[in-house]
PDB file of C-alpha atoms in Angstrom:
ATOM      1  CA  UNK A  54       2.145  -0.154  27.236  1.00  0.00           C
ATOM      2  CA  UNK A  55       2.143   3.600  27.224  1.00  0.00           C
ATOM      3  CA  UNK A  56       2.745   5.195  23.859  1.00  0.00           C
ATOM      4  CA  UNK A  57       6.559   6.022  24.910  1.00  0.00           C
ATOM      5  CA  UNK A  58       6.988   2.202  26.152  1.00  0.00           C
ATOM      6  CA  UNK A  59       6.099   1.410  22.563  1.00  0.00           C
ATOM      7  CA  UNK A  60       8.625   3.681  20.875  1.00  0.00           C
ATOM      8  CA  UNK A  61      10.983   2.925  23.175  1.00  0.00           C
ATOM      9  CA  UNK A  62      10.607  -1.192  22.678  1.00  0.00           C
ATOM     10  CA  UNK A  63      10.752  -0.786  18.373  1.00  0.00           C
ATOM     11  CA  UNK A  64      13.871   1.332  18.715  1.00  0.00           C
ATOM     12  CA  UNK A  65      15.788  -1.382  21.090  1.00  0.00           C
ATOM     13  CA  UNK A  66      14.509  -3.636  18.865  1.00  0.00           C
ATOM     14  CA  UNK A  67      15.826  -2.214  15.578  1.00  0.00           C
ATOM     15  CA  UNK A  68      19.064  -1.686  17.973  1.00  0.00           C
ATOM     16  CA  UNK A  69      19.247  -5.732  17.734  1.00  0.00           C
ATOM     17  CA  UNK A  70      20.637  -5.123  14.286  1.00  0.00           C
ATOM     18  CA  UNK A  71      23.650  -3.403  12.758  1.00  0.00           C
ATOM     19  CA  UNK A  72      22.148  -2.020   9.174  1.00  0.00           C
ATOM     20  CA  UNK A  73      18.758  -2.238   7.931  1.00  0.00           C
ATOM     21  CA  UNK A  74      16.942  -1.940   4.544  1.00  0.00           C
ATOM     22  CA  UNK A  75      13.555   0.175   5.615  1.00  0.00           C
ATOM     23  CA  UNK A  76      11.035  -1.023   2.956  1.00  0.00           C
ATOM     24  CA  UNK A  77       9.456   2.498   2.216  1.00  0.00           C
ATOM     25  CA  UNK A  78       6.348   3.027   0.373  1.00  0.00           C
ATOM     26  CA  UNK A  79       5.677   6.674   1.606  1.00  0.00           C
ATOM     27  CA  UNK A  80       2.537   6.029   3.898  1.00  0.00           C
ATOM     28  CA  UNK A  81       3.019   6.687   7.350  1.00  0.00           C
ATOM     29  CA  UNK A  82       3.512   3.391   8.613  1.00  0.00           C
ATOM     30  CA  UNK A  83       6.586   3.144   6.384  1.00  0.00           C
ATOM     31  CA  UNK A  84       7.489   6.338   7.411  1.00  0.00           C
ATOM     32  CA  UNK A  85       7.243   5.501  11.086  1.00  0.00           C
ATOM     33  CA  UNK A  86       9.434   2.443  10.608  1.00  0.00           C
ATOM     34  CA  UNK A  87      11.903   4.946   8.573  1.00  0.00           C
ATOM     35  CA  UNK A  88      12.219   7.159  11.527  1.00  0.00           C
ATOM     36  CA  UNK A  89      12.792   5.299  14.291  1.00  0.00           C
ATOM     37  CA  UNK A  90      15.683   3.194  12.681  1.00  0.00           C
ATOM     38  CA  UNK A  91      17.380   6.431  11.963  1.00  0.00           C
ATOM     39  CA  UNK A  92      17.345   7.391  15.424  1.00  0.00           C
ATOM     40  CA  UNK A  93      18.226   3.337  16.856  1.00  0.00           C
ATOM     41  CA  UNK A  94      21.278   3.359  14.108  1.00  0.00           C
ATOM     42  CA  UNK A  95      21.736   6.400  12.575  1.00  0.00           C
ATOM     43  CA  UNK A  96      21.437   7.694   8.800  1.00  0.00           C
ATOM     44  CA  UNK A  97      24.590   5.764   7.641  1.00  0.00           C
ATOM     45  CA  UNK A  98      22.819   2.530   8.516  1.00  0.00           C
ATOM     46  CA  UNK A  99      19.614   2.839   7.285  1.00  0.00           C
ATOM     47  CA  UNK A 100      18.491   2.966   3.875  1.00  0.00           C
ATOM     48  CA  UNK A 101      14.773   3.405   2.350  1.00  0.00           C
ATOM     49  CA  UNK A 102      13.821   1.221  -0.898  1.00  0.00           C
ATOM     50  CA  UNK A 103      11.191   2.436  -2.922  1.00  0.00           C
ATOM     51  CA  UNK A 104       9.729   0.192  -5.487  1.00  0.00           C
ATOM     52  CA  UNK A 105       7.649   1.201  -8.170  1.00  0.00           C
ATOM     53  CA  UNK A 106       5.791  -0.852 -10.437  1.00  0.00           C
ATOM     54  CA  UNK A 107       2.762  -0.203 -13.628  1.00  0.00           C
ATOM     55  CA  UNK A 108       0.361  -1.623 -10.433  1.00  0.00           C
ATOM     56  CA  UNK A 109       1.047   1.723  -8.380  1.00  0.00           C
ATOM     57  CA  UNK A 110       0.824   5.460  -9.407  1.00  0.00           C
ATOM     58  CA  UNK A 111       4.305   7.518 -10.384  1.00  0.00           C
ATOM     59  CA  UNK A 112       2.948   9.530  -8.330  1.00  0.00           C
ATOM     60  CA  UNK A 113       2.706   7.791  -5.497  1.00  0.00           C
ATOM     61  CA  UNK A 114       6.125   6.432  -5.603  1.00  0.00           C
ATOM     62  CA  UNK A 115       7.913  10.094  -6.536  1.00  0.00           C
ATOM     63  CA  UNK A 116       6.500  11.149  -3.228  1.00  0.00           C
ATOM     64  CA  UNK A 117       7.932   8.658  -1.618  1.00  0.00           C
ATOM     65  CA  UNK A 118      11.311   9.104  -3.107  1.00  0.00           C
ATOM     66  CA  UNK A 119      11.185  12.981  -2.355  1.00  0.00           C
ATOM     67  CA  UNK A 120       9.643  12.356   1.330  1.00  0.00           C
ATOM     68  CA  UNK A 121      12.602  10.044   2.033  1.00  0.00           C
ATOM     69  CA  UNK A 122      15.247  12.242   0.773  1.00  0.00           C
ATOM     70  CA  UNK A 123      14.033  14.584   3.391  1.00  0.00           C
ATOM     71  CA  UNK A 124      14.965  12.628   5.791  1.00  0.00           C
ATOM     72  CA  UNK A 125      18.401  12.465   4.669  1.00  0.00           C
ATOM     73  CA  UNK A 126      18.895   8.643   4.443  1.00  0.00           C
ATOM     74  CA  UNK A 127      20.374   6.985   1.378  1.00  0.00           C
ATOM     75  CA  UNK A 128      17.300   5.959  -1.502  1.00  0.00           C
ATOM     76  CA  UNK A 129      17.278   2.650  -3.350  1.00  0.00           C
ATOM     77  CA  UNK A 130      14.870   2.476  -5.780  1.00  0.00           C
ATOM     78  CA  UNK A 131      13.625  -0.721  -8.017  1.00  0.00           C
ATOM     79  CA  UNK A 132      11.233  -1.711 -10.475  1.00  0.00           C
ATOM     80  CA  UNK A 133       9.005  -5.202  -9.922  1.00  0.00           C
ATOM     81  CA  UNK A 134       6.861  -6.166 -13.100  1.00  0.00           C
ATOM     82  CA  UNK A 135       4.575  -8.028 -11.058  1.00  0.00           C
ATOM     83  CA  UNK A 136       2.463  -8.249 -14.112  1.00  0.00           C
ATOM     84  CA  UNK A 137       5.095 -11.326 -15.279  1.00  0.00           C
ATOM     85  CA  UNK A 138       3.741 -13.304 -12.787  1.00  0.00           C
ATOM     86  CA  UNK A 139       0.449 -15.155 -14.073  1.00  0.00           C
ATOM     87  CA  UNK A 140      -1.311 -15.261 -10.740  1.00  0.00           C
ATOM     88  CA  UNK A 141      -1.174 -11.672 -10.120  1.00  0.00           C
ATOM     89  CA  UNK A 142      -1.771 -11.082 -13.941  1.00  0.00           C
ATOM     90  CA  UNK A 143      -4.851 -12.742 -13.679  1.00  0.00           C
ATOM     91  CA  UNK A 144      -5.580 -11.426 -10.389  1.00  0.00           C
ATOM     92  CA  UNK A 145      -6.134 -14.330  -8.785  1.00  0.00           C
ATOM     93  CA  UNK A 146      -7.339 -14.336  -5.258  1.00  0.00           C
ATOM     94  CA  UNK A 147      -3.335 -15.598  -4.235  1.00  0.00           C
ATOM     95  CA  UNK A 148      -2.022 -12.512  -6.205  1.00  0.00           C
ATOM     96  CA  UNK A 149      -1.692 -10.373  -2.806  1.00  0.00           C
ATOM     97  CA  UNK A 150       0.760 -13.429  -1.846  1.00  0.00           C
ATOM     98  CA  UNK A 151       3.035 -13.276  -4.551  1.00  0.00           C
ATOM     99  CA  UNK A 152       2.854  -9.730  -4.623  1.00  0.00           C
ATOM    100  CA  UNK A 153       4.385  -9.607  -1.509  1.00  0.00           C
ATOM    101  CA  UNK A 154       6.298 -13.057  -2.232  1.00  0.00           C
ATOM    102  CA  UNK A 155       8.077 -10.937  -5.322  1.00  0.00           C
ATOM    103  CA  UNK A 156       8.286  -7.824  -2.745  1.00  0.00           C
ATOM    104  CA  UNK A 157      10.404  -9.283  -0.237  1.00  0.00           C
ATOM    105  CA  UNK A 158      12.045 -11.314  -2.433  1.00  0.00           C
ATOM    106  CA  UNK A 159      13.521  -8.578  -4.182  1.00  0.00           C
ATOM    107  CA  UNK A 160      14.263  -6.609  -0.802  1.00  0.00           C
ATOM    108  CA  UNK A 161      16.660  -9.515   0.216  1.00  0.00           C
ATOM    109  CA  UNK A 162      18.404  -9.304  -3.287  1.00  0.00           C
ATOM    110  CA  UNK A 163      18.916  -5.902  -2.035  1.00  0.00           C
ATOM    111  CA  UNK A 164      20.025  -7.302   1.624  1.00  0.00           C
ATOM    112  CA  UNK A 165      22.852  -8.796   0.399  1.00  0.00           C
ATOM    113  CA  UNK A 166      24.200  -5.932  -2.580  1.00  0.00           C
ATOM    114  CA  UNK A 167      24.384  -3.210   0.527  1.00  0.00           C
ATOM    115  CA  UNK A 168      25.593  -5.503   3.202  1.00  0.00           C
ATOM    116  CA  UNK A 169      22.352  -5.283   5.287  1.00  0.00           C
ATOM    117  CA  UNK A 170      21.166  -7.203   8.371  1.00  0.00           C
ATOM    118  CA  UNK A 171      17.664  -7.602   7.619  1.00  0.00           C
ATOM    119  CA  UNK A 172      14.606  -5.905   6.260  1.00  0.00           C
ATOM    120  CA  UNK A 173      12.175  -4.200   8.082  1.00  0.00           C
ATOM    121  CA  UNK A 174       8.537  -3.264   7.205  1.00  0.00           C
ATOM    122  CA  UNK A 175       5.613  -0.748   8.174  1.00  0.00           C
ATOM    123  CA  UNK A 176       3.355  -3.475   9.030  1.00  0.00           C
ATOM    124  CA  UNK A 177       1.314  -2.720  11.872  1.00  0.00           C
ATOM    125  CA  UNK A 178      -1.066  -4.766  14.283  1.00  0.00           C
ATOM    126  CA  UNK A 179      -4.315  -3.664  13.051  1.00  0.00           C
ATOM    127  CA  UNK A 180      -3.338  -5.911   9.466  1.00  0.00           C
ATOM    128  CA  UNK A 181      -3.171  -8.978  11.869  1.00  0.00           C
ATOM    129  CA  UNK A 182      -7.077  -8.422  11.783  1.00  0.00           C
ATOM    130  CA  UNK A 183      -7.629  -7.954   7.506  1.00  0.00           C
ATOM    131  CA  UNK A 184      -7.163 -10.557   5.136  1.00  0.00           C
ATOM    132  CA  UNK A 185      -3.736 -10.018   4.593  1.00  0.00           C
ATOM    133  CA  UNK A 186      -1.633 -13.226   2.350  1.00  0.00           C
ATOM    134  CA  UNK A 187       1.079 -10.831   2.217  1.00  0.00           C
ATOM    135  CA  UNK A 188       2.314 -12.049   6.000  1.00  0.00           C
ATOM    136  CA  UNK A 189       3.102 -15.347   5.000  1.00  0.00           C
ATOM    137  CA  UNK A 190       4.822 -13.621   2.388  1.00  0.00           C
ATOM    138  CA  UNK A 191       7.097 -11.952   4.774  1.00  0.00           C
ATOM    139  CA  UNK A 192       7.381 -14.547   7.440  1.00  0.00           C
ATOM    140  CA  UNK A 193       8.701 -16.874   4.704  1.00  0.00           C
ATOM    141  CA  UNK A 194      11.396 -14.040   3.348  1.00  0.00           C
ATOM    142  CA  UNK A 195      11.899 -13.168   6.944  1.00  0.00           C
ATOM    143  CA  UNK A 196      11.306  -9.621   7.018  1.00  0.00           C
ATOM    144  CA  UNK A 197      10.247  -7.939  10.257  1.00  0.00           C
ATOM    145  CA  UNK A 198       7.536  -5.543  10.930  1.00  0.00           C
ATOM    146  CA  UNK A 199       9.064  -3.199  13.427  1.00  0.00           C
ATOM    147  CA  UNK A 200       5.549  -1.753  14.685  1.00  0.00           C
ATOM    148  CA  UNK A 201       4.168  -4.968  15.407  1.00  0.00           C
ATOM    149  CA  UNK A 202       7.183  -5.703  17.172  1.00  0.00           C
ATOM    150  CA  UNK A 203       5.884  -2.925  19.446  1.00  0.00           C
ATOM    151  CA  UNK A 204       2.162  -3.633  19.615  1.00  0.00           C
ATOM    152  CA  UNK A 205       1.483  -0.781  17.287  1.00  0.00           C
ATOM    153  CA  UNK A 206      -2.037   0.175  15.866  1.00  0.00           C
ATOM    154  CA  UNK A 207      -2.836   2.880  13.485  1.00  0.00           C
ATOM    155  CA  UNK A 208      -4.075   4.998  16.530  1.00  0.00           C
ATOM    156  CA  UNK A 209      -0.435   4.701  17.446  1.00  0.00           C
ATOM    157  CA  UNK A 210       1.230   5.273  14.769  1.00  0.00           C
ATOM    158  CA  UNK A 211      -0.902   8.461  13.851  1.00  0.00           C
ATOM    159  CA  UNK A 212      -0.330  10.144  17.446  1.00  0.00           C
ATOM    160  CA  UNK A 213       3.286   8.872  17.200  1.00  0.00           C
ATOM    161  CA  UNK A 214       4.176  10.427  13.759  1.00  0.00           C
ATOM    162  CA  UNK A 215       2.604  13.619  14.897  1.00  0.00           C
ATOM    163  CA  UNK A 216       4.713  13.728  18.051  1.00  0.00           C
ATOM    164  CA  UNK A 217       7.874  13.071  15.768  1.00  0.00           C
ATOM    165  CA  UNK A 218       6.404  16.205  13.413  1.00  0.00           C
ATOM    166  CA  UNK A 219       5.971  13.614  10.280  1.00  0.00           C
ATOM    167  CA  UNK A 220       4.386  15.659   7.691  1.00  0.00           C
ATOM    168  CA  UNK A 221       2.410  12.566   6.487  1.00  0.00           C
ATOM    169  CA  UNK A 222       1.219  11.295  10.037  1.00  0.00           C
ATOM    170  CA  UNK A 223      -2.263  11.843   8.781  1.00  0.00           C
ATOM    171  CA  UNK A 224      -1.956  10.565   4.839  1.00  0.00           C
ATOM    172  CA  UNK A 225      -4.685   8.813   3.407  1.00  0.00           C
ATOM    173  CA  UNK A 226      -3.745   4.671   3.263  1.00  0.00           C
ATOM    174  CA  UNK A 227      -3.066   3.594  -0.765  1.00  0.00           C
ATOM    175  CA  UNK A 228      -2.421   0.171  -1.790  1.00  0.00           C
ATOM    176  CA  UNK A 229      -2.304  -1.558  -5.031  1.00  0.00           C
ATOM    177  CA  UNK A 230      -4.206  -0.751  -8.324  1.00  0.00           C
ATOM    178  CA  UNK A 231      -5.309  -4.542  -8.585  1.00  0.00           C
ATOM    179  CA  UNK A 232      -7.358  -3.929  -5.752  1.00  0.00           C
ATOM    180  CA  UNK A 233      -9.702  -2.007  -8.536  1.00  0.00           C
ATOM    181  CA  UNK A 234     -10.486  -4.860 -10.016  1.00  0.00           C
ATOM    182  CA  UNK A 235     -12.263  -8.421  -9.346  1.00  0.00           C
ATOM    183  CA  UNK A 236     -10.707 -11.135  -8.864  1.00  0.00           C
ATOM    184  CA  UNK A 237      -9.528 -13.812 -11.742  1.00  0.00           C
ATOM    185  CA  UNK A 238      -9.830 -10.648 -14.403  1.00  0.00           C
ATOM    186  CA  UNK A 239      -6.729 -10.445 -16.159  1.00  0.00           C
ATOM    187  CA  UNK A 240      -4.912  -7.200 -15.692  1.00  0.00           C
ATOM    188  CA  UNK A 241      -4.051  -5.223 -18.537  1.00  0.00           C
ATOM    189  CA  UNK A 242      -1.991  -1.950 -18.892  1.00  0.00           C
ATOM    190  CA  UNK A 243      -4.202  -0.216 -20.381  1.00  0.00           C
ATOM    191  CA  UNK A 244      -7.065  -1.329 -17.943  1.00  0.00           C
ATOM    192  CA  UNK A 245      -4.952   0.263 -14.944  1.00  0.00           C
ATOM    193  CA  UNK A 246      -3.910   3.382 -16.268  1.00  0.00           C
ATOM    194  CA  UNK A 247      -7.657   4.424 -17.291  1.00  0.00           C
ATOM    195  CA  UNK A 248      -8.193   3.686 -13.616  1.00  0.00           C
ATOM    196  CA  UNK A 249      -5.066   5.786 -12.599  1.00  0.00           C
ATOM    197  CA  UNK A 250      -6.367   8.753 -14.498  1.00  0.00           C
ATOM    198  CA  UNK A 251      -9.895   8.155 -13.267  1.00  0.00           C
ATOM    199  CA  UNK A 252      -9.004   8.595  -9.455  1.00  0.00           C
ATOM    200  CA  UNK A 253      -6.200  11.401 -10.246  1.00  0.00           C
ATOM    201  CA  UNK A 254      -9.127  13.071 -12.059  1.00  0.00           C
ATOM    202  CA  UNK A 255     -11.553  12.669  -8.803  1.00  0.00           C
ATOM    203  CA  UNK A 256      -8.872  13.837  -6.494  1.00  0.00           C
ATOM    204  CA  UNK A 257      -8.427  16.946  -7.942  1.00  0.00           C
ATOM    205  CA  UNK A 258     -11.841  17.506  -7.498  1.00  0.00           C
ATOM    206  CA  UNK A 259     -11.313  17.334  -3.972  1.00  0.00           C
ATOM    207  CA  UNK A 260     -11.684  13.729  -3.161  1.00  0.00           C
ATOM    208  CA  UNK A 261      -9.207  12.602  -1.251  1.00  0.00           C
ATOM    209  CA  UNK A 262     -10.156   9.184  -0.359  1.00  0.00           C
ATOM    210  CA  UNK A 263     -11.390   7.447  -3.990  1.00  0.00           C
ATOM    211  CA  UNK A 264     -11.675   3.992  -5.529  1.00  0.00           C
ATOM    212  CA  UNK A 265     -12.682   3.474  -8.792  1.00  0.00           C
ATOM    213  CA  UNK A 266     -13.960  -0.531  -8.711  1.00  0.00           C
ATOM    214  CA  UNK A 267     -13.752  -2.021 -12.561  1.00  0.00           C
ATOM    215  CA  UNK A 268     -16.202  -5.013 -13.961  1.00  0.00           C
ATOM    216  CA  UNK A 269     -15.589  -5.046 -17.779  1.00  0.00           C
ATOM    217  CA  UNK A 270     -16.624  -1.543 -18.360  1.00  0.00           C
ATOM    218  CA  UNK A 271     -18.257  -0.289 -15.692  1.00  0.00           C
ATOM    219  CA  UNK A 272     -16.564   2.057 -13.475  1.00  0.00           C
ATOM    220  CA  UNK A 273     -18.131   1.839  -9.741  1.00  0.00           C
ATOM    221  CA  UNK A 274     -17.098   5.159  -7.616  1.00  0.00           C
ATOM    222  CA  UNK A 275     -16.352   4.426  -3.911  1.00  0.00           C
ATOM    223  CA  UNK A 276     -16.069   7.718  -1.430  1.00  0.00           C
ATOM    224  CA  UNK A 277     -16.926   8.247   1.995  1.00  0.00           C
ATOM    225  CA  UNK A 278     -20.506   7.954   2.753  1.00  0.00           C
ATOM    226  CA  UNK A 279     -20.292  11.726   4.159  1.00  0.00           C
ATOM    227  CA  UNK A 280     -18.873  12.608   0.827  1.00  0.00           C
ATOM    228  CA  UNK A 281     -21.715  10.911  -1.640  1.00  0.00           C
ATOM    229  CA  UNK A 282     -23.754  14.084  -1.527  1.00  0.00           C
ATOM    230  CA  UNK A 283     -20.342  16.021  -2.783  1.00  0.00           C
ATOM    231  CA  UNK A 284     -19.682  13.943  -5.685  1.00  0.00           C
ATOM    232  CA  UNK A 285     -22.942  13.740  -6.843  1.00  0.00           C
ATOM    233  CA  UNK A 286     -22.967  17.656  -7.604  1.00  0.00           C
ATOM    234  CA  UNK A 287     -20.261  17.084 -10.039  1.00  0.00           C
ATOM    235  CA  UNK A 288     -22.313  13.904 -11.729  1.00  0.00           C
ATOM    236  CA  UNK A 289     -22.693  15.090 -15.452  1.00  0.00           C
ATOM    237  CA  UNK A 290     -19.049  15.903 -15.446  1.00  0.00           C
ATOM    238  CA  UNK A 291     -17.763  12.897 -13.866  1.00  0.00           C
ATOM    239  CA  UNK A 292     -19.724  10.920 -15.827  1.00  0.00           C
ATOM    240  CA  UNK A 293     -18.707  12.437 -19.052  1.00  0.00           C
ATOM    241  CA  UNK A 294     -14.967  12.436 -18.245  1.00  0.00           C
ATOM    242  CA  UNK A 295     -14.915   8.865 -17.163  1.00  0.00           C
ATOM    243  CA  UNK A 296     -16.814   7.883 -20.229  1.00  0.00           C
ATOM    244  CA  UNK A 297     -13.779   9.851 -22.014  1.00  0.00           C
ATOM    245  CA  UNK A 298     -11.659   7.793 -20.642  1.00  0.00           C
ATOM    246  CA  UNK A 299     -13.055   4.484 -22.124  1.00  0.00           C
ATOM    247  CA  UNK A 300     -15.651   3.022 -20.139  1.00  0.00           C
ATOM    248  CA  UNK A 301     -18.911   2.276 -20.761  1.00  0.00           C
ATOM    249  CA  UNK A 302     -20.991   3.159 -16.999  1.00  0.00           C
ATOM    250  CA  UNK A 303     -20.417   4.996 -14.666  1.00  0.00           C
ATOM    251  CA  UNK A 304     -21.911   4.029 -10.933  1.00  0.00           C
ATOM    252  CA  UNK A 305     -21.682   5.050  -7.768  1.00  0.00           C
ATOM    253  CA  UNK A 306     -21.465   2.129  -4.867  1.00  0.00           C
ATOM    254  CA  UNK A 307     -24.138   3.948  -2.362  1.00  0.00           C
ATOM    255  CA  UNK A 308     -22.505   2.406   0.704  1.00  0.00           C
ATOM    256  CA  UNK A 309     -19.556   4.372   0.500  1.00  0.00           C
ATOM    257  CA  UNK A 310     -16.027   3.770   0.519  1.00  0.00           C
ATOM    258  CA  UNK A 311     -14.508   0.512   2.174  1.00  0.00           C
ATOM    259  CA  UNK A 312     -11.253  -1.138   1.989  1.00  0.00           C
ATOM    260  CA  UNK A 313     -10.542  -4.152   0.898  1.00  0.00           C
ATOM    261  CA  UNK A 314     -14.254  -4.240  -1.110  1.00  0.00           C
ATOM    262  CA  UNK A 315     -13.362  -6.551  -3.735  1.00  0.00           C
ATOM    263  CA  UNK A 316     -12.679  -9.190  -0.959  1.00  0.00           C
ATOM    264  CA  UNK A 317     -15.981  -9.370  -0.030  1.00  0.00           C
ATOM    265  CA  UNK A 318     -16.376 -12.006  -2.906  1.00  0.00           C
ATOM    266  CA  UNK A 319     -14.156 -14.501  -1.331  1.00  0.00           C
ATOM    267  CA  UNK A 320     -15.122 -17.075   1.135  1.00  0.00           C
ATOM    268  CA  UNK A 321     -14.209 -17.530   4.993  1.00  0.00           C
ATOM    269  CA  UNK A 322     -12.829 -20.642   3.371  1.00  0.00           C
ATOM    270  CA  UNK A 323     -10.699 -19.098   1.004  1.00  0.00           C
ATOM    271  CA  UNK A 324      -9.934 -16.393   2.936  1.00  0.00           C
ATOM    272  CA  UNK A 325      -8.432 -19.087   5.476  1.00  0.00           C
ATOM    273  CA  UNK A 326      -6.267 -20.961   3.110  1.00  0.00           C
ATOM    274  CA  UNK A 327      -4.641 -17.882   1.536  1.00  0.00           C
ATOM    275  CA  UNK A 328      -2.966 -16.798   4.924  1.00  0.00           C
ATOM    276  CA  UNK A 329      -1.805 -20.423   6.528  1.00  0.00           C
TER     277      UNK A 329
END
């Protein structure tokens, strides 16, 4: 399918539905989703819930509440304290299924308080290919993801939201701050927000893309391989603010930055159970 058949097949397919609750995290894929249910069903049918949560920056999620106000739909916004939930307390390698489990199961609370049809996420083919628990999540709360509907990749959905003049067609992916850690460490408050002010720290010094890994103390920098030779100019003083901040090393993982990292601990086995 061209790009245009695959816009045109997500919009008759969000046209399959009367009013829809866009689950809207600010990312582009979200934002994609956002867009083209506005034009299937216009504003007055479409609304954008932002959930926030100690396990994601304020940051992050005031963004997203601004960027969706822009495009003049109606904003729900709700708290989860995922942290009350002892599998993703102890981060647990099931905690990305409940996470999600908790998501969507607070989206179809939602559903039914604003009269909605169904609720539609910024899913997208390429996280058919990732260890993702988080579909069985939404397959079991029935939630659709629009773009996959479509046969969209991120390739897509980039040269898409550029053609629509998104303003974020080219933001750098976030996810949650419990990817930071490994697994079956309990989370903490405090053991989050010293890694919230350790990336917003590195991103002002330019560093877009960042991950600050946690075991006990030691804080393990992740950038772009291109960008290793960048942070290391600014060593002593990342060193000494991140030792500020409480921990005890600071290291630098010297094959760069990769998604998903911490999952490289878990088994094909494991892996498989956690998404059937």
């Amino acid at each position: 399918m061209t790009l245009t058949d695959k816009k045109n097949t997500a919009i008759s397919n969000i046209k399959k539905y009367n009013r829809v609750l866009v689950a809207f995290s600010g990312g582009i894929d979200s934002t994609l989703a956002l867009k083209l249910a506005i034009e299937a069903l216009g504003k007055e049918n479409v609304y954008a819930v932002i959930a926030n949560s100690v396990l994601f920056t304020n940051e992050e999620f005031d963004k997203a509440v601004a960027l969706a106000t822009t495009m003049d739909v109606e904003v729900i916004t709700t708290q989860i304290d995922y942290l009350a939930n002892a599998e993703i307390k102890h981060n647990t390698p099931a905690s990305w299924y409940w996470m999600k489990k908790l998501f969507y199961q607070r989206m179809n609370e939602l559903v039914g308080e604003y009269h909605a049809d169904v609720v539609l996420d910024g899913m997208i083919m390429d996280d058919n290919n990732d260890f993702r628990p988080g579909l069985r999540a939404r397959d079991e709360e029935g939630a659709i993801s629009i773009l996959q509907t479509a046969d969209m990749y991120k390739v897509d959905v980039r040269e898409l939201a550029a053609a629509e003049g998104l303003s974020n067609w080219n933001k750098v992916a976030s996810c949650s701050l419990s990817s930071r850690f490994a697994y079956n460490t309990e989370l903490t408050v405090d053991a989050i927000e010293r890694v919230k002010k350790a990336e917003a720290y590195l991103r002002e010094l330019g560093f877009a893309t960042i991950r600050v890994r946690v075991q006990d103390l030691t804080a393990r920098i992740e950038v772009p391989s291109e960008q290793i030779a960048d942070l290391l100019a600014h060593a002593e003083q990342i060193n000494r603010t991140l030792l500020e901040l409480g921990y005890q090393y600071v290291t630098l993982d010297l094959m760069g930055f990769k998604s998903g990292r911490m999952n490289d601990s878990l088994t094909s086995e494991t892996k498989a159970a956690l998404v059937k």
